[in-house]
Coordinates of C-alpha atoms in Angstrom, one line a residue:
M6 CA -48.8 116.9 75.5
K7 CA -46.2 114.5 76.9
K8 CA -48.5 111.4 76.4
I9 CA -48.8 112.4 72.7
Y10 CA -44.7 112.4 72.1
F11 CA -44.5 109.1 74.0
L12 CA -46.8 107.7 71.4
L13 CA -45.3 108.7 68.4
L14 CA -41.9 107.7 69.8
V15 CA -43.2 104.3 70.0
L16 CA -44.7 104.2 67.1
Y17 CA -41.3 105.4 65.2
C18 CA -39.8 102.6 67.0
Q19 CA -41.9 100.1 66.0
N20 CA -41.7 101.3 62.5
L21 CA -38.1 100.9 62.7
F22 CA -37.9 97.3 64.4
S23 CA -40.5 96.0 61.7
Q24 CA -38.0 97.4 58.8
N25 CA -34.7 96.2 61.1
N26 CA -32.7 98.9 59.6
V27 CA -32.0 102.9 60.8
G28 CA -32.4 105.4 58.4
I29 CA -31.0 109.1 59.1
G30 CA -31.7 111.8 57.0
I31 CA -33.8 109.8 55.1
A32 CA -37.5 108.4 55.6
T33 CA -37.4 105.2 53.6
P34 CA -33.6 103.9 53.9
D35 CA -32.2 101.1 51.8
P36 CA -33.8 97.9 52.9
S37 CA -29.8 96.4 52.4
A38 CA -28.3 98.5 55.0
I39 CA -28.6 98.3 58.7
L40 CA -27.5 102.1 58.8
D41 CA -28.5 104.5 56.1
L42 CA -27.2 108.2 56.2
T43 CA -27.9 110.6 53.9
S44 CA -26.7 114.0 53.4
N45 CA -25.3 116.6 51.1
A46 CA -24.1 118.6 53.4
K47 CA -22.3 116.4 55.9
G48 CA -19.8 113.7 56.4
F49 CA -19.4 110.6 58.7
L50 CA -17.4 110.8 61.7
V51 CA -15.5 107.8 63.1
P52 CA -14.7 107.8 66.6
R53 CA -10.7 109.6 66.5
M54 CA -8.1 108.2 68.5
T55 CA -4.2 107.8 68.6
A56 CA -2.4 104.9 67.3
T57 CA -1.7 103.7 71.4
Q58 CA -5.4 103.9 72.2
R59 CA -6.4 102.1 69.4
L60 CA -3.7 99.5 69.7
A61 CA -4.9 99.7 73.2
I62 CA -8.6 98.4 72.0
P63 CA -9.3 95.3 73.7
A64 CA -10.2 92.2 71.2
P65 CA -10.9 94.8 68.5
A66 CA -13.8 93.2 66.1
T67 CA -13.7 92.4 62.3
G68 CA -14.4 95.6 60.5
L69 CA -13.9 97.7 63.6
M70 CA -13.1 101.5 62.0
V71 CA -11.1 104.1 64.0
F72 CA -9.1 107.6 62.6
D73 CA -5.5 107.6 63.9
T74 CA -4.7 111.1 64.9
D75 CA -1.2 110.1 65.1
T76 CA -1.1 109.3 61.0
G77 CA -4.0 111.2 60.2
C78 CA -5.6 108.1 58.4
T79 CA -8.5 105.7 58.8
F80 CA -7.7 102.2 60.0
F81 CA -10.0 99.2 59.7
Y82 CA -9.2 95.5 61.7
T83 CA -9.0 92.8 59.5
G84 CA -9.6 90.0 62.1
A85 CA -5.7 89.9 62.3
A86 CA -4.3 93.4 62.4
W87 CA -5.0 96.9 61.4
R88 CA -5.0 98.0 58.0
N89 CA -4.2 101.5 56.7
L90 CA -6.9 102.9 54.4
C91 CA -4.8 105.8 53.1
V92 CA -2.8 103.1 50.9
S93 CA -4.7 101.6 48.3
G94 CA -3.9 97.5 48.5
G95 CA -1.4 98.3 51.2
G96 CA -0.2 95.7 53.0
Y97 CA -1.6 94.4 57.2
N98 CA 1.8 95.0 58.5
D99 CA 3.2 98.5 56.8
S100 CA 1.3 100.8 55.2
I101 CA 2.2 103.6 52.9
F102 CA 0.7 107.1 52.9
F103 CA 1.0 110.7 51.3
G104 CA 1.2 113.3 52.7
P105 CA 1.5 117.1 51.6
G106 CA 4.1 118.3 49.3
G107 CA 4.7 115.1 47.9
T108 CA 6.2 113.4 51.2
V109 CA 5.7 109.9 51.9
S110 CA 5.9 108.2 55.3
V111 CA 5.9 104.6 56.3
V112 CA 3.4 103.4 59.0
D113 CA 3.9 99.8 60.6
A114 CA 1.2 98.1 62.4
G115 CA 2.2 99.7 65.9
G116 CA 1.3 102.8 64.2
T117 CA 4.5 103.7 64.3
K118 CA 5.2 106.6 61.5
T119 CA 8.6 107.2 60.0
S120 CA 9.8 111.1 59.3
P121 CA 8.3 112.0 55.7
Q122 CA 10.6 111.1 53.1
S123 CA 10.7 112.8 49.9
A124 CA 8.6 110.9 46.9
W125 CA 9.0 110.6 43.3
M126 CA 5.8 111.3 42.1
T127 CA 4.6 109.8 39.1
N128 CA 2.7 113.4 37.5
G129 CA 6.0 115.0 37.5
N130 CA 8.5 116.6 40.2
S131 CA 10.3 119.7 40.2
G132 CA 13.0 121.5 42.3
T133 CA 14.8 118.2 42.2
S134 CA 18.7 117.6 42.7
A135 CA 20.5 114.9 40.9
A136 CA 22.2 114.1 44.1
S137 CA 19.6 113.4 46.3
N138 CA 16.3 113.2 44.5
Y139 CA 16.6 110.0 41.7
A140 CA 14.8 106.7 40.7
G141 CA 16.9 103.8 42.1
T142 CA 18.3 102.1 44.7
S143 CA 20.5 103.4 47.9
D144 CA 21.9 99.8 48.7
G145 CA 23.7 97.3 47.1
Q146 CA 21.1 95.9 44.8
D147 CA 20.5 96.4 40.9
F148 CA 17.8 98.7 39.6
V149 CA 15.1 96.7 37.6
L150 CA 12.6 98.0 35.2
K151 CA 9.7 96.2 34.5
S152 CA 6.5 96.3 32.1
N153 CA 3.7 94.0 32.3
N154 CA 5.3 92.7 35.4
A155 CA 8.3 91.4 33.1
E156 CA 12.1 92.7 33.2
V157 CA 13.0 94.6 30.3
M158 CA 16.0 96.6 31.6
R159 CA 18.5 96.0 34.6
L160 CA 20.9 98.5 36.0
T161 CA 23.5 96.7 37.7
T162 CA 25.7 97.6 40.8
A163 CA 28.6 97.0 38.7
G164 CA 27.6 99.8 36.1
A165 CA 26.3 97.4 33.6
V166 CA 22.9 98.1 31.5
G167 CA 21.2 94.9 30.6
I168 CA 18.0 95.0 28.0
N169 CA 16.2 91.7 27.8
Q170 CA 19.1 90.7 29.8
P171 CA 18.9 89.8 33.5
A172 CA 22.2 89.1 33.7
P173 CA 24.4 91.2 31.8
N174 CA 28.0 90.3 30.6
S175 CA 30.3 91.9 33.0
N176 CA 32.8 93.1 30.6
A177 CA 30.0 95.2 28.6
V178 CA 28.5 98.2 29.7
L179 CA 25.4 97.5 27.2
D180 CA 24.5 94.0 26.7
I181 CA 21.6 93.7 24.7
Q182 CA 19.5 90.3 24.0
S183 CA 17.3 89.6 21.5
N184 CA 16.1 86.7 19.1
N185 CA 13.8 88.7 16.7
K186 CA 14.8 92.6 16.5
G187 CA 18.4 94.4 15.9
V188 CA 19.4 97.6 17.1
L189 CA 18.5 100.7 15.0
F190 CA 20.9 103.9 14.7
P191 CA 20.1 107.1 13.7
A192 CA 19.3 107.7 9.9
L193 CA 20.8 110.5 8.4
T194 CA 21.4 112.1 5.4
S195 CA 25.0 113.4 4.4
T196 CA 24.2 117.2 4.8
Q197 CA 22.5 116.3 8.2
R198 CA 25.7 114.2 8.9
D199 CA 27.7 117.2 8.4
A200 CA 25.7 119.5 9.7
I201 CA 26.9 117.7 13.6
A202 CA 29.1 120.3 15.7
T203 CA 32.2 118.6 16.6
P204 CA 31.4 114.8 16.5
P205 CA 33.2 112.8 18.8
V206 CA 35.3 109.8 18.1
G207 CA 33.3 106.8 17.6
L208 CA 30.2 108.5 16.6
T209 CA 28.3 106.4 14.2
I210 CA 25.0 106.7 12.5
Y211 CA 23.6 105.4 9.1
N212 CA 23.9 107.3 6.2
S213 CA 20.3 107.0 4.4
T214 CA 21.9 108.8 1.5
L215 CA 24.8 106.2 0.7
N216 CA 23.0 103.7 2.4
V217 CA 26.1 102.5 4.6
H218 CA 26.8 103.1 8.0
Q219 CA 29.5 105.3 9.4
F220 CA 31.4 106.8 12.0
W221 CA 33.5 110.1 12.7
N222 CA 37.3 108.9 13.2
G223 CA 38.7 112.1 14.4
T224 CA 39.4 113.5 11.0
C225 CA 36.6 112.5 8.7
W226 CA 33.4 110.5 8.3
V227 CA 34.2 106.7 7.3
N228 CA 32.3 103.5 6.5
V229 CA 32.0 101.3 9.1
G230 CA 34.9 98.7 8.4
Q231 CA 36.9 101.4 6.4
T232 CA 40.4 102.6 8.2
V233 CA 41.6 105.7 6.4
C234 CA 39.9 108.5 4.9
E235 CA 41.5 108.0 1.5
F236 CA 42.9 104.8 -0.2
S237 CA 45.9 104.4 -2.2
Y238 CA 46.2 102.3 -5.0
A239 CA 49.5 101.0 -7.3
L240 CA 49.1 100.6 -10.9
S241 CA 50.7 98.2 -13.0
Y242 CA 50.4 96.1 -16.5
Q243 CA 50.5 92.2 -16.4
N244 CA 52.0 92.2 -20.1
P245 CA 55.3 93.1 -19.6
T246 CA 55.6 94.8 -23.4
H247 CA 53.7 97.7 -21.2
N248 CA 56.0 99.3 -19.8
S249 CA 54.1 103.2 -20.0
D250 CA 51.4 104.2 -17.9
C251 CA 49.1 104.6 -21.2
L252 CA 48.0 102.0 -23.4
L253 CA 48.3 103.6 -26.9
V254 CA 45.8 102.3 -29.3
S255 CA 46.9 102.6 -33.1
N256 CA 46.5 100.7 -36.3
F257 CA 44.9 98.4 -34.0
S258 CA 40.9 97.0 -34.1
S259 CA 41.1 96.5 -30.5
V260 CA 43.4 95.9 -27.4
S261 CA 43.5 93.2 -24.9
D262 CA 45.5 93.4 -21.7
T263 CA 45.2 93.0 -18.1
L264 CA 45.8 96.1 -15.7
R265 CA 46.8 95.3 -11.8
V266 CA 45.5 97.2 -8.9
D267 CA 47.3 97.0 -5.8
L268 CA 46.3 98.3 -2.0
V269 CA 49.4 100.2 -0.8
S270 CA 47.5 101.6 2.2
G271 CA 43.8 101.4 3.7
T272 CA 40.7 99.1 3.5
G273 CA 40.2 97.8 0.4
S274 CA 36.8 99.5 -0.7
P275 CA 34.2 96.9 -2.0
V276 CA 33.9 98.9 -5.5
I277 CA 37.1 100.3 -7.0

């Protein structure tokens, strides 16, 4: 019986050598693979070790793969440094990996992991505090937003905001630059405008009923360029023969005279 088993083993090994690959769980391993592991209920377990043990491997081969128990991530050797596979596109020296509950840690090439920090997740956050959870910088650097790798907005450390302006004017809280676009104010009808409760002084809208920009001066809505809510005019006649406020027409086929209107207060209206 032992001779039969030995003969079968020899025949099996000859078959493996002739194909130059090995299949586990599969009778016909893929010819492009030196080792073909097939299973629908089990995985492949790489060697597990601490970061210290991983770094102590003498002359690791390029592509060598281990599971780091300190970081809970799989590493492979690039030929120059260990790379963390927990991060897609992560650097060779410092890698970032995400843990449960939205925590994030940084792991350097030596396997040293920082204490878990709160991560700002792109799919939404909950239980946040404005004092400790925010999108921005914590050092003396501007906060920059980009689209298609081009800067579209900058919040400077001086408290200025630049839109399409990487160097907003220091005297402006908002500096907008464009050579083909303008600023569009909210368009409200007069009814919608009047429904605004306690508008602050300076609130500006575009009145779509009157087709004019207006702002609240603390007393009323006035047109942009207007300084008072009402106008006051003085009327007089150029012809000194008329000394009353009325032009009487009697026994005349026509009356020709000049009426003078002088502004007493306020900014002149385009139409009187």
